[in-house]
Coordinates of C-alpha atoms (C1' of nucleotides) in Angstrom, one line a residue:
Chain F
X1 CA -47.6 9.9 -22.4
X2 CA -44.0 9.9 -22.8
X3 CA -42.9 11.7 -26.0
X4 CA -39.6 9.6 -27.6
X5 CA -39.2 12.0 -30.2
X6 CA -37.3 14.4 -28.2
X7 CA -33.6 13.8 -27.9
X8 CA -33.6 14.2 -24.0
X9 CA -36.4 11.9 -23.2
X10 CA -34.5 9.3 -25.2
X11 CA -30.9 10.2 -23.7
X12 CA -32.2 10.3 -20.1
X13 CA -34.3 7.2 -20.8
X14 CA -31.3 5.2 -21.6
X15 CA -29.3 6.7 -18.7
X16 CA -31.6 5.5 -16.4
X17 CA -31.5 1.9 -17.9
X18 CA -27.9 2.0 -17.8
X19 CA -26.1 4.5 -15.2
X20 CA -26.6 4.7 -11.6
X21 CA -29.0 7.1 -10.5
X22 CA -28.7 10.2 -8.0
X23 CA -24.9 10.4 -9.1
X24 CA -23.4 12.3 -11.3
X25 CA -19.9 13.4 -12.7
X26 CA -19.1 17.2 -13.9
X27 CA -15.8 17.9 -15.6
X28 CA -14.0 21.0 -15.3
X29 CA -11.7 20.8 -17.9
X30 CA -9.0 23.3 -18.0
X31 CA -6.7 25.0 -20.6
X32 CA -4.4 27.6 -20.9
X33 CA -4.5 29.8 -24.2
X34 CA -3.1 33.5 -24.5
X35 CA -2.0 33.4 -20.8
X36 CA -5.8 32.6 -19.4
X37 CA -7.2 29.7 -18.4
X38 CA -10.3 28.8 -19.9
X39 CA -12.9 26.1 -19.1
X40 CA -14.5 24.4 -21.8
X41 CA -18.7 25.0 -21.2
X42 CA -21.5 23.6 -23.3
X43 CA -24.7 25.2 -25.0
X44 CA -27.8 23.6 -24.2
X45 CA -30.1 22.9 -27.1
X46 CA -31.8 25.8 -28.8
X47 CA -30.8 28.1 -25.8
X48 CA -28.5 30.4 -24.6
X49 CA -27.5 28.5 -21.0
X50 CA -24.2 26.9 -20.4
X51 CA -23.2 24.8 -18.3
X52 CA -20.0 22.0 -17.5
X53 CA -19.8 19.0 -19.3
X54 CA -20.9 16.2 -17.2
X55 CA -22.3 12.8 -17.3
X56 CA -23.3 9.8 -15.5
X57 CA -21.8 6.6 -14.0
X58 CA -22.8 3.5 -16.1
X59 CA -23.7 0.3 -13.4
X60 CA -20.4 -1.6 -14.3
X61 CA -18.0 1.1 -14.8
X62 CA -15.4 2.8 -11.9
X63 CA -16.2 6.5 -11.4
X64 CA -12.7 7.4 -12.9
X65 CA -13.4 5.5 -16.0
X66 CA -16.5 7.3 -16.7
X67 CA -14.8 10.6 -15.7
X68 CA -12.4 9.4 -18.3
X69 CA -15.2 8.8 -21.0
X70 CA -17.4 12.0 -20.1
X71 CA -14.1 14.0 -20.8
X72 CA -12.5 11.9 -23.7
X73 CA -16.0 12.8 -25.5
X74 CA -16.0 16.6 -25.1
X75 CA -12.2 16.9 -25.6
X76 CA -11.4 13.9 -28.2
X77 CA -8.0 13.7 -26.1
X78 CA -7.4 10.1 -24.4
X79 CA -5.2 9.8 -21.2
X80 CA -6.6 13.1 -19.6
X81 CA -5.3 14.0 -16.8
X82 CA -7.8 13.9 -14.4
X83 CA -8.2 14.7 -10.5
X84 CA -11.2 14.3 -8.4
X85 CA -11.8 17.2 -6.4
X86 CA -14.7 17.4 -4.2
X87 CA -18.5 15.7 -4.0
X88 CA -21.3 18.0 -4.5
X89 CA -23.6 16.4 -1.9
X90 CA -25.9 18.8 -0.9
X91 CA -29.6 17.5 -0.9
X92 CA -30.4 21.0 -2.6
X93 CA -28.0 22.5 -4.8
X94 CA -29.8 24.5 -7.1
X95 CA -33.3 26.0 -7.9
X96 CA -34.3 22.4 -10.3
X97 CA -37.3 23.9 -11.6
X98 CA -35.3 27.2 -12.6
X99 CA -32.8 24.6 -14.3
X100 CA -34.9 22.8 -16.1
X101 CA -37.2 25.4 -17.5
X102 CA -33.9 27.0 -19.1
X103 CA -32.6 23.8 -20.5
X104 CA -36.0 23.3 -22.2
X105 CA -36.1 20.0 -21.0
X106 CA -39.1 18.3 -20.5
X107 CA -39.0 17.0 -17.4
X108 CA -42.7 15.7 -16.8
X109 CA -41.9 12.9 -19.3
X110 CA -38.9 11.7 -17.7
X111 CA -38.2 9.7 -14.7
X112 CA -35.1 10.3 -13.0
X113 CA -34.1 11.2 -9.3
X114 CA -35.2 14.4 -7.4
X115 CA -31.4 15.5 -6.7
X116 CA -28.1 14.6 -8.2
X117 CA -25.0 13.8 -6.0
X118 CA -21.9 14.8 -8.0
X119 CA -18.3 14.1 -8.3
X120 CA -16.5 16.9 -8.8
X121 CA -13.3 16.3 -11.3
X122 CA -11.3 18.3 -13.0
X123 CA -8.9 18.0 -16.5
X124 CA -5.5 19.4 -17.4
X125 CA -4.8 19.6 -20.9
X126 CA -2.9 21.0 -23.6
X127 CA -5.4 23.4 -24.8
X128 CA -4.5 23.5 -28.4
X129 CA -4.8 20.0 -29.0
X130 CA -8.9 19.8 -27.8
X131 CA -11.3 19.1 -30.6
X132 CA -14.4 20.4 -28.7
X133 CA -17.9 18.3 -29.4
X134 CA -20.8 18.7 -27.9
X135 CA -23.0 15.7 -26.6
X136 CA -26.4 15.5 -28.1
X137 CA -28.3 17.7 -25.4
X138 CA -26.1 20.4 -26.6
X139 CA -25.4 22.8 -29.4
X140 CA -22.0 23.9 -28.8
X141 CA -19.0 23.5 -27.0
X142 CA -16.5 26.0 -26.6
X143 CA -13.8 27.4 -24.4
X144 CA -14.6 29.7 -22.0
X145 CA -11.8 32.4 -20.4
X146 CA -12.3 31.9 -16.8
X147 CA -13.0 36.0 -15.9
X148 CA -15.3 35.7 -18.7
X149 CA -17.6 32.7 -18.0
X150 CA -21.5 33.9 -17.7
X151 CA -24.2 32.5 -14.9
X152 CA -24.0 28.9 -15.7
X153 CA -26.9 26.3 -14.9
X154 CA -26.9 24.2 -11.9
X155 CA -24.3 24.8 -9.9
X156 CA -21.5 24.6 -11.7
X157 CA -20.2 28.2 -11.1
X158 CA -19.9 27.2 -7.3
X159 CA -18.4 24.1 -9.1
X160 CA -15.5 25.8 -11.1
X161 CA -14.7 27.8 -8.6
X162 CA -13.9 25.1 -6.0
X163 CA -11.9 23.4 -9.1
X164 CA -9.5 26.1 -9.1
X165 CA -8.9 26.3 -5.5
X166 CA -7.9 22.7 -6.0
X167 CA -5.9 23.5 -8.5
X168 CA -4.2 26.3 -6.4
X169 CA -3.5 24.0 -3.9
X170 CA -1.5 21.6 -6.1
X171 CA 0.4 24.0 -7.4
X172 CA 2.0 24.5 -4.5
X173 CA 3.1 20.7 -4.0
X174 CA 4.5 20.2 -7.6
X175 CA 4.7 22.5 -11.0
X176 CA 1.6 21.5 -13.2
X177 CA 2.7 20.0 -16.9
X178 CA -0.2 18.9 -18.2
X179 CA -1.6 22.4 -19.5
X180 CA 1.4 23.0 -21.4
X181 CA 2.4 21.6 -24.9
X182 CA 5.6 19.2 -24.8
X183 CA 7.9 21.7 -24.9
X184 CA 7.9 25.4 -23.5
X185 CA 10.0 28.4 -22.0
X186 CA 10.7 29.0 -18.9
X187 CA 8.3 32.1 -19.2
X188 CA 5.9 30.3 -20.3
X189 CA 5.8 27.9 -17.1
X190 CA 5.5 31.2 -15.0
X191 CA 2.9 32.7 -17.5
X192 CA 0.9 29.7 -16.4
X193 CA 1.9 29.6 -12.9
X194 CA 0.9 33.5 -12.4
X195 CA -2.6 32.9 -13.7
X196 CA -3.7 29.6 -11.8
X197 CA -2.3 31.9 -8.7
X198 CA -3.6 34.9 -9.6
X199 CA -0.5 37.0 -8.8
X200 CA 2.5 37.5 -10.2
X201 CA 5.8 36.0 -9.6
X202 CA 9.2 37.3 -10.0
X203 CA 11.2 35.5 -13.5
X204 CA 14.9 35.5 -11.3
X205 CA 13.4 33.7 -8.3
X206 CA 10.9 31.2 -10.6
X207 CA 14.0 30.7 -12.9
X208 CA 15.6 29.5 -9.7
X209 CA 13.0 27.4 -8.2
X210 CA 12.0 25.5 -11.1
X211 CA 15.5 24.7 -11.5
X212 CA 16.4 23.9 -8.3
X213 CA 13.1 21.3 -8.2
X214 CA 15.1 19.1 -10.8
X215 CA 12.5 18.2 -13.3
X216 CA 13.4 20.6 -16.1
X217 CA 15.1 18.8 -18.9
X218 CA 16.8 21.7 -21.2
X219 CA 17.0 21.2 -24.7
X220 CA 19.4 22.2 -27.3
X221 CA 16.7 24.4 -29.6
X222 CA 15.4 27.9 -28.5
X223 CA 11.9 29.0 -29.1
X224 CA 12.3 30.9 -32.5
X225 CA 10.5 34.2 -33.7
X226 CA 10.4 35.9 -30.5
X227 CA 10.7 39.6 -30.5
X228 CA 13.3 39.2 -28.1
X229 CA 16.2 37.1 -27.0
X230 CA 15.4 33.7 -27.8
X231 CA 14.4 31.3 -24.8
X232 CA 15.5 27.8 -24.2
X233 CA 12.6 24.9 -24.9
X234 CA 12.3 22.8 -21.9
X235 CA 10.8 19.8 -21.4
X236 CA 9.2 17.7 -18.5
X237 CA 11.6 15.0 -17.5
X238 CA 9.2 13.3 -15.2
X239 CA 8.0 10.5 -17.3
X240 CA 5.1 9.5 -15.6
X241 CA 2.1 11.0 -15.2
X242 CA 0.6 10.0 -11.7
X243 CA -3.6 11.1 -12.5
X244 CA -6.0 8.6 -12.7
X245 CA -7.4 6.8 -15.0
Chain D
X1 CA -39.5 -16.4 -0.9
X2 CA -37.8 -13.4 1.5
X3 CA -37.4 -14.6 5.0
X4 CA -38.4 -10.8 6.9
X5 CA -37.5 -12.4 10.0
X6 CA -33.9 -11.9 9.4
X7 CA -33.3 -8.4 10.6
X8 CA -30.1 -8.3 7.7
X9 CA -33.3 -8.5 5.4
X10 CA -35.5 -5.8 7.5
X11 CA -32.8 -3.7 7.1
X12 CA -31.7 -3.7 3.6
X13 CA -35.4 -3.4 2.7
X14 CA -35.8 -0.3 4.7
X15 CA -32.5 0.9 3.1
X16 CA -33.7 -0.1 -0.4
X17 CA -36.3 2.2 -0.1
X18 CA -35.3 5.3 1.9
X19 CA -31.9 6.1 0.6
X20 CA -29.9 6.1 -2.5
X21 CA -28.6 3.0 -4.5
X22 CA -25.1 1.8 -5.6
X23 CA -24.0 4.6 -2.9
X24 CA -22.8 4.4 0.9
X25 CA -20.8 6.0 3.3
X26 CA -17.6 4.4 5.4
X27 CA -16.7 6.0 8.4
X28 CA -12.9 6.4 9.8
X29 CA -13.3 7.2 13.0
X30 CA -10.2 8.4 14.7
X31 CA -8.8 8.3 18.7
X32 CA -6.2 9.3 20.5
X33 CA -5.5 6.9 23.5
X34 CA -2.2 5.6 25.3
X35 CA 0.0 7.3 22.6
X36 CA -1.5 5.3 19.9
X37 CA -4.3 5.7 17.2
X38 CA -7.5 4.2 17.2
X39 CA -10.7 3.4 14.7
X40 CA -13.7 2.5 16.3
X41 CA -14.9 -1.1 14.3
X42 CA -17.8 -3.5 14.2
X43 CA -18.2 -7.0 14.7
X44 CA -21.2 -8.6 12.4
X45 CA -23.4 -10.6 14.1
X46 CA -22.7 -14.3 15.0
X47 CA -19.6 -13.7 13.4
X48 CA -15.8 -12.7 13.9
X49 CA -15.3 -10.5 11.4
X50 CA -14.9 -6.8 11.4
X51 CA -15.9 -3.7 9.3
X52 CA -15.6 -0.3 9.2
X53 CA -19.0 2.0 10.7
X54 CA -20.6 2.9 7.6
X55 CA -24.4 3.5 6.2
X56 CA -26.1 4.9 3.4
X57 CA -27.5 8.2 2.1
X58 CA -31.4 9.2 2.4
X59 CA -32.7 10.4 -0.9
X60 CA -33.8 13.6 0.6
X61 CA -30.2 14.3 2.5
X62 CA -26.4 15.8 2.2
X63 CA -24.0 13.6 2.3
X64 CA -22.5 15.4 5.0
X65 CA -25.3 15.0 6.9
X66 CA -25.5 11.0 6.1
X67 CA -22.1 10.3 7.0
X68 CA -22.1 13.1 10.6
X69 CA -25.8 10.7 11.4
X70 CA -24.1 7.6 10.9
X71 CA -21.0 8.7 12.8
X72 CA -22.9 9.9 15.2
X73 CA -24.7 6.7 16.4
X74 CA -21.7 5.0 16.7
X75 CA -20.0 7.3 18.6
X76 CA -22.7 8.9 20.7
X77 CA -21.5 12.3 20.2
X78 CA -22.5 15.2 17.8
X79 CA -20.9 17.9 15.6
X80 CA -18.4 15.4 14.9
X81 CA -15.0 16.7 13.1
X82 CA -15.5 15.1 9.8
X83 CA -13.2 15.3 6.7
X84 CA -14.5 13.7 3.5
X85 CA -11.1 12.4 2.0
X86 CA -11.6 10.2 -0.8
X87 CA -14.2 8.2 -3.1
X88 CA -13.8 4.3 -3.6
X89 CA -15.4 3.7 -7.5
X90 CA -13.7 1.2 -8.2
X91 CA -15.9 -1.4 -10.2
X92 CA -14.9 -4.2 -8.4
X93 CA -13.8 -3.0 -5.0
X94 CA -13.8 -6.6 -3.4
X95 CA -14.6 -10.5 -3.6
X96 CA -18.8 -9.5 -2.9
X97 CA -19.9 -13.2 -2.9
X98 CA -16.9 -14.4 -0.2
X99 CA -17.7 -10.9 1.8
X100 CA -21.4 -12.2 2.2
X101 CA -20.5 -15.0 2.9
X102 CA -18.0 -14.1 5.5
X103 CA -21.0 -11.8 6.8
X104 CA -23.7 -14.5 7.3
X105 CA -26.2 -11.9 5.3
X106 CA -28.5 -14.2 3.2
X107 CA -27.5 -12.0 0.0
X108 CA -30.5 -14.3 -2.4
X109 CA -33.1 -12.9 -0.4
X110 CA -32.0 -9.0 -0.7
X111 CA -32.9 -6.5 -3.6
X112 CA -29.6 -4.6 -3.2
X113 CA -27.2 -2.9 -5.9
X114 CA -24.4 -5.4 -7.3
X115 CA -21.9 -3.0 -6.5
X116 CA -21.2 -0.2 -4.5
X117 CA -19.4 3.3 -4.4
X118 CA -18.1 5.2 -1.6
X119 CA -17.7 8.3 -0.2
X120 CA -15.0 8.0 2.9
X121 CA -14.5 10.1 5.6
X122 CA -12.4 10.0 8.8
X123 CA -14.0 11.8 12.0
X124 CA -11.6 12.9 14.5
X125 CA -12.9 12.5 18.0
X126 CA -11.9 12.7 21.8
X127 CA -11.7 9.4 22.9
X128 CA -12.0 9.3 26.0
X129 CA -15.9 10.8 25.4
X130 CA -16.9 8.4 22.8
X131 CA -19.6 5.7 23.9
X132 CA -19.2 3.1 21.0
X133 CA -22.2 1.0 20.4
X134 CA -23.2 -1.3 17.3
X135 CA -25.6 -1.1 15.0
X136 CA -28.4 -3.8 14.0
X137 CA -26.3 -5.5 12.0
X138 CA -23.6 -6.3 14.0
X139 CA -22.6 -7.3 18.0
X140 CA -20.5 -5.3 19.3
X141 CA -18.5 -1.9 18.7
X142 CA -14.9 -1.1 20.1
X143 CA -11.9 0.7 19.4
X144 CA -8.9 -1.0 17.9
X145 CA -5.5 0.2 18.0
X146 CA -4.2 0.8 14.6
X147 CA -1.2 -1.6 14.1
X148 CA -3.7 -4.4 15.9
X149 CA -6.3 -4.2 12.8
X150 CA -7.6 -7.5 11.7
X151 CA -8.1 -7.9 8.1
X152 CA -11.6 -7.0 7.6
X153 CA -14.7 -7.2 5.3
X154 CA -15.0 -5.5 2.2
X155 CA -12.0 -3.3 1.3
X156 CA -11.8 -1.8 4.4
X157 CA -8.2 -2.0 4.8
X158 CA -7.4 -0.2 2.1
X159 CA -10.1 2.6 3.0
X160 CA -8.1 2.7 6.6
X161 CA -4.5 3.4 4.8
X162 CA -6.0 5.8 2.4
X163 CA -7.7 7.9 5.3
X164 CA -4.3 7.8 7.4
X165 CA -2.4 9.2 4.3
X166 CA -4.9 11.7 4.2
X167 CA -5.0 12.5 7.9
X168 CA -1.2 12.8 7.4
X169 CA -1.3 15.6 4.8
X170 CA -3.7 17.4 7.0
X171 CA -1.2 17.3 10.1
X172 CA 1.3 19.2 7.6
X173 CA -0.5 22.1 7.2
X174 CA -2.5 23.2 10.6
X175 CA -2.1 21.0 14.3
X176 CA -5.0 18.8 15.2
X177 CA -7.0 19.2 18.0
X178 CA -10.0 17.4 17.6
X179 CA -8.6 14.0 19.0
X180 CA -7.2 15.7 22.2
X181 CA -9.6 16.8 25.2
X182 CA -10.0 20.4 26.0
X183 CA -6.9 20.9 27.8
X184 CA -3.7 19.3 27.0
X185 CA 0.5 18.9 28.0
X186 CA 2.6 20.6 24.8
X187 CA 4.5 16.7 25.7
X188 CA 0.9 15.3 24.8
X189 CA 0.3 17.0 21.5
X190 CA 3.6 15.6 20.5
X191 CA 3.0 12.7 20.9
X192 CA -0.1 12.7 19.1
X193 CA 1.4 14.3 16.0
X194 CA 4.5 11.8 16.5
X195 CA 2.1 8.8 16.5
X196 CA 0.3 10.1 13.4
X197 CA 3.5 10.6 11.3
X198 CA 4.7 7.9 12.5
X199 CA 8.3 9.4 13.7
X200 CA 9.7 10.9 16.6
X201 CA 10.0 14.8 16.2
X202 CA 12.4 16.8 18.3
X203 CA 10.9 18.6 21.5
X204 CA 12.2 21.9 21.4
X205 CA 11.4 21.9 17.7
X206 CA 8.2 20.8 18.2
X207 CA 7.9 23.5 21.1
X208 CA 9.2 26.3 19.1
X209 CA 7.1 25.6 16.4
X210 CA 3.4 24.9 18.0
X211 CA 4.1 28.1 20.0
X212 CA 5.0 30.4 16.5
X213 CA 1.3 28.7 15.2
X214 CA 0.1 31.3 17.5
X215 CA -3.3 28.9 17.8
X216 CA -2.3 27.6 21.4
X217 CA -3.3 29.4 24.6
X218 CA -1.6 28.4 27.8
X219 CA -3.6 28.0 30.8
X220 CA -2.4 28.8 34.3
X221 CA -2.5 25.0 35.7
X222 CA -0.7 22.2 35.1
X223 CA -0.9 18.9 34.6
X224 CA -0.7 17.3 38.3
X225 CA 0.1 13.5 39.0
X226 CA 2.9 13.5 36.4
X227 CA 6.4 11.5 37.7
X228 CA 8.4 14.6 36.9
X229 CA 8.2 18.6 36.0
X230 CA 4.2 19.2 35.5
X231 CA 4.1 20.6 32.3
X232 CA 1.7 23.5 31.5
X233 CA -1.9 23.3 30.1
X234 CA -3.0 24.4 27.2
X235 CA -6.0 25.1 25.0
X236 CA -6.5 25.6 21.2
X237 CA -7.3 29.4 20.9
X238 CA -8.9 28.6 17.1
X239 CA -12.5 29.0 17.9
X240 CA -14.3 27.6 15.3
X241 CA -14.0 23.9 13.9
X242 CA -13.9 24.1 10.3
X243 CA -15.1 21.0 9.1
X244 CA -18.4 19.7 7.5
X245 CA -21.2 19.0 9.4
Chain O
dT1 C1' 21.8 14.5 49.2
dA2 C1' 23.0 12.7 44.7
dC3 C1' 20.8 11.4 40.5
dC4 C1' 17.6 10.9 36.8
dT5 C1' 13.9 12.3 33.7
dT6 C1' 11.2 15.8 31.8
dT7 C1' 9.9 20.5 30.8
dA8 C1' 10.6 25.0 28.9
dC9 C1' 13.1 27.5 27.3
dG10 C1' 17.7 29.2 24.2
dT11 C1' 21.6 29.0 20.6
dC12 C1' 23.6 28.4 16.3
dA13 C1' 24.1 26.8 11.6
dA14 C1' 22.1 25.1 7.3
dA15 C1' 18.5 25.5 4.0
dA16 C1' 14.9 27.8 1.8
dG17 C1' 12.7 31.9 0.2
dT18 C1' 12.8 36.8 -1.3
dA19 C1' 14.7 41.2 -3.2
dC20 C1' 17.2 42.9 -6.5
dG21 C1' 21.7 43.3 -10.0
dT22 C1' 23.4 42.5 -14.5
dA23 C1' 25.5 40.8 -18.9
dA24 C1' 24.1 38.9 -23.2
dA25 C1' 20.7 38.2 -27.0
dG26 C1' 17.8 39.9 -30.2
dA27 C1' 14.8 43.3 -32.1
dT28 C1' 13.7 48.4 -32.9
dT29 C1' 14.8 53.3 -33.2
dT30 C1' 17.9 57.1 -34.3
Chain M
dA1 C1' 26.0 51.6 -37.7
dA2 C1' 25.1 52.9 -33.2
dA3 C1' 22.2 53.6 -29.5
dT4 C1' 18.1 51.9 -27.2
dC5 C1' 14.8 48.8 -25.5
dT6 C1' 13.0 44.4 -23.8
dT7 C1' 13.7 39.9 -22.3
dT8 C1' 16.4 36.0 -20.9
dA9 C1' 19.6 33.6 -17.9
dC10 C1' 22.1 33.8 -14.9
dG11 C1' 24.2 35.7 -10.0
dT12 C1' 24.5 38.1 -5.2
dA13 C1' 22.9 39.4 -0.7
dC14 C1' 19.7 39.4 2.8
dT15 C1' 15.9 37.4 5.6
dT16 C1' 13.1 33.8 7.2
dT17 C1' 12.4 29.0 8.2
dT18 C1' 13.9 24.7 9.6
dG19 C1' 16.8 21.4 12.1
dA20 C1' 20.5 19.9 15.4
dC21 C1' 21.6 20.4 19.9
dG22 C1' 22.6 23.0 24.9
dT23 C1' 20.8 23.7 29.4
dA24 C1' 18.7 25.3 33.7
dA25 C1' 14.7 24.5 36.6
dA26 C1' 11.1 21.2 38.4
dG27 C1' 9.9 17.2 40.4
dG28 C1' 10.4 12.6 41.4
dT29 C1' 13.6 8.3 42.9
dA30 C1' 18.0 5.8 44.8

DNA sequence: TACCTTTACGTCAAAAGTACGTAAAGATTT
DNA sequence: AAATCTTTACGTACTTTTGACGTAAAGGTA
């Protein structure tokens, strides 16, 4: 007695034609807005739980093409930068029954696998230029600041928070572009790097170090209506950018 | 018409049932012998190609603990270092109707998944204490040294470079000791990380800094039966083994 | 005994990282 | 208009790390 009226027997119906069971992608997309980095988080249907945007793997696709689509759709951005972090393999991650009762799914009528493997990736991108959607077993999708994100479903706390010692860990090889418009102070590069490390850094030395790493491109204009002096726009001269997908 | 006699088909049958479609595990396993680095491979049966040890996941286990099992019966040894270091999703990861061929396994009479994605790890082990034996598929088990690796099945290859990179960026941030025995010559570590980089490092650098780690403990012995000075042993003073597993 | 190789240290200079100084730009206050 | 304040865009000086190279002692071989 399987009911086809509701939206998540339908959706997880046709995932289980078409995607590969016991796998699953989650998406931590980040962005930086008001010197915070904020995670965009979804509303499940007729309920107050959040939880990551996520998706599966469709049988003929790679696992960074349908990172690329799961993100693409929450975001409306194409090209994301994307990294893949970490697999979620435990054989129990979460309390399912918990889960499922607060999604309001109903998960007697559907037939999909006891526990989900997932593939941990995360997103970079220019904050201002995400159109957040919601897929069609949510309600809204909004950015979250990351010191203000609540108890999410599943896992994906544990998730976000292994995302941003990722991200941490990057830093430190390379500065990070991809959360920042086109163009941008130098300030504004150490704005973001102080909050992905959580600690702040000190302006002569950064000035220095970004500098000295050669992949600054100054431009002629200067970021106008400051209160202050006015600060040089900069630009990324790396062309290419090395993610996947 | 499927011919159970053929233990290829026993196998995939038992597989198709207990653990988890379109998903696998292919195992790196790292030595240390003669100055040179090792990975323990499998020759398929009646045949003279090689592979990588690899297996798949149980539905009701961690991946972690699918990829230290399958390890393990290789190897013959337990609480294996393991590292998980990449996934393999591409689509189309390799030429599957020449690789079954190649393998002899009669692919018409098995209900497998037309592709497959996978979770790789390396394991680092001592090599002198591994006891390498096949599994059912395949006729024998044995260590090859790196720069002596015959192309093999599947995109094995490419998994084997991909693991070394990896094993590479490990080496930068903390010493290995997992692929030396208990007690070792300061000369011997060198080596070891000289052969993993894959260029000779200075000696009284590479004593300096090993001894500033402040993770090596120096024994009162040393090492007999040597042409010239007997270098002092030592011993990792890091305790714990932080891997999965 | 002379000689050679290897170990187990040491020295010194270059490079990188860290603390802090300061003049100029632009707004705000007196 | 002048003084003040904050911020930028540099610079200086010191410390730590890294890298090139020196060398005496240990143990074998010619």
């Amino acid at each position: 007695m399987i009911d086809y009226n509701n939206p998540a027997v339908r959706y997880y119906q046709q995932v289980s034609d078409e995607c590969i069971h016991y796998l699953s992608i989650d998406g931590v997309i980040f962005g930086f807005h008001q010197n915070q980095l904020n995670v965009l988080l979804l509303r499940w249907k007729g309920t107050n739980e959040w939880s990551l945007p996520g998706g599966f793997i469709k049988k003929k696709e790679s696992v960074d093409e349908a990172a690329q689509r799961v993100m693409q759709e929450r975001t409306g951005l194409d090209k994301l930068y994307l990294q893949q972090f970490h697999v979620f393999g435990e054989a129990t991650r979460y309390d399912q029954e918990e889960t499922w009762r607060k999604t309001t799914i109903p998960l007697q009528h559907i037939k999909w696998s006891e526990r989900t493997i997932s593939l941990g990736y995360y997103a970079l991108v220019e904050h201002s230029k995400v159109v957040p959607s919601p897929d069609f077993l949510t309600d809204e999708c909004r950015w979250w600041p990351l010191n203000e994100i609540p108890s999410l479903l599943f896992d994906h706390n544990h998730i976000i928070d292994v995302a941003i010692q990722s991200l941490r860990k990057q830093l430190t090889d390379q500065p990070i572009s991809h959360l920042l418009p086109e163009t941008f102070t130098i300030p504004e590069l150490q704005r973001l790097h102080e909050t992905i490390l959580g600690y702040p850094l000190d302006a002569r030395n950064f000035y220095k170090k970004v500098m000295a790493s050669g992949t600054l491109e100054r431009l002629s204009e200067r970021r106008a209506g400051t209160p202050h002096k006015a600060p040089y726009l900069y630009r990324f001269a790396g062309t290419g950018h090395d993610a996947v997908g």
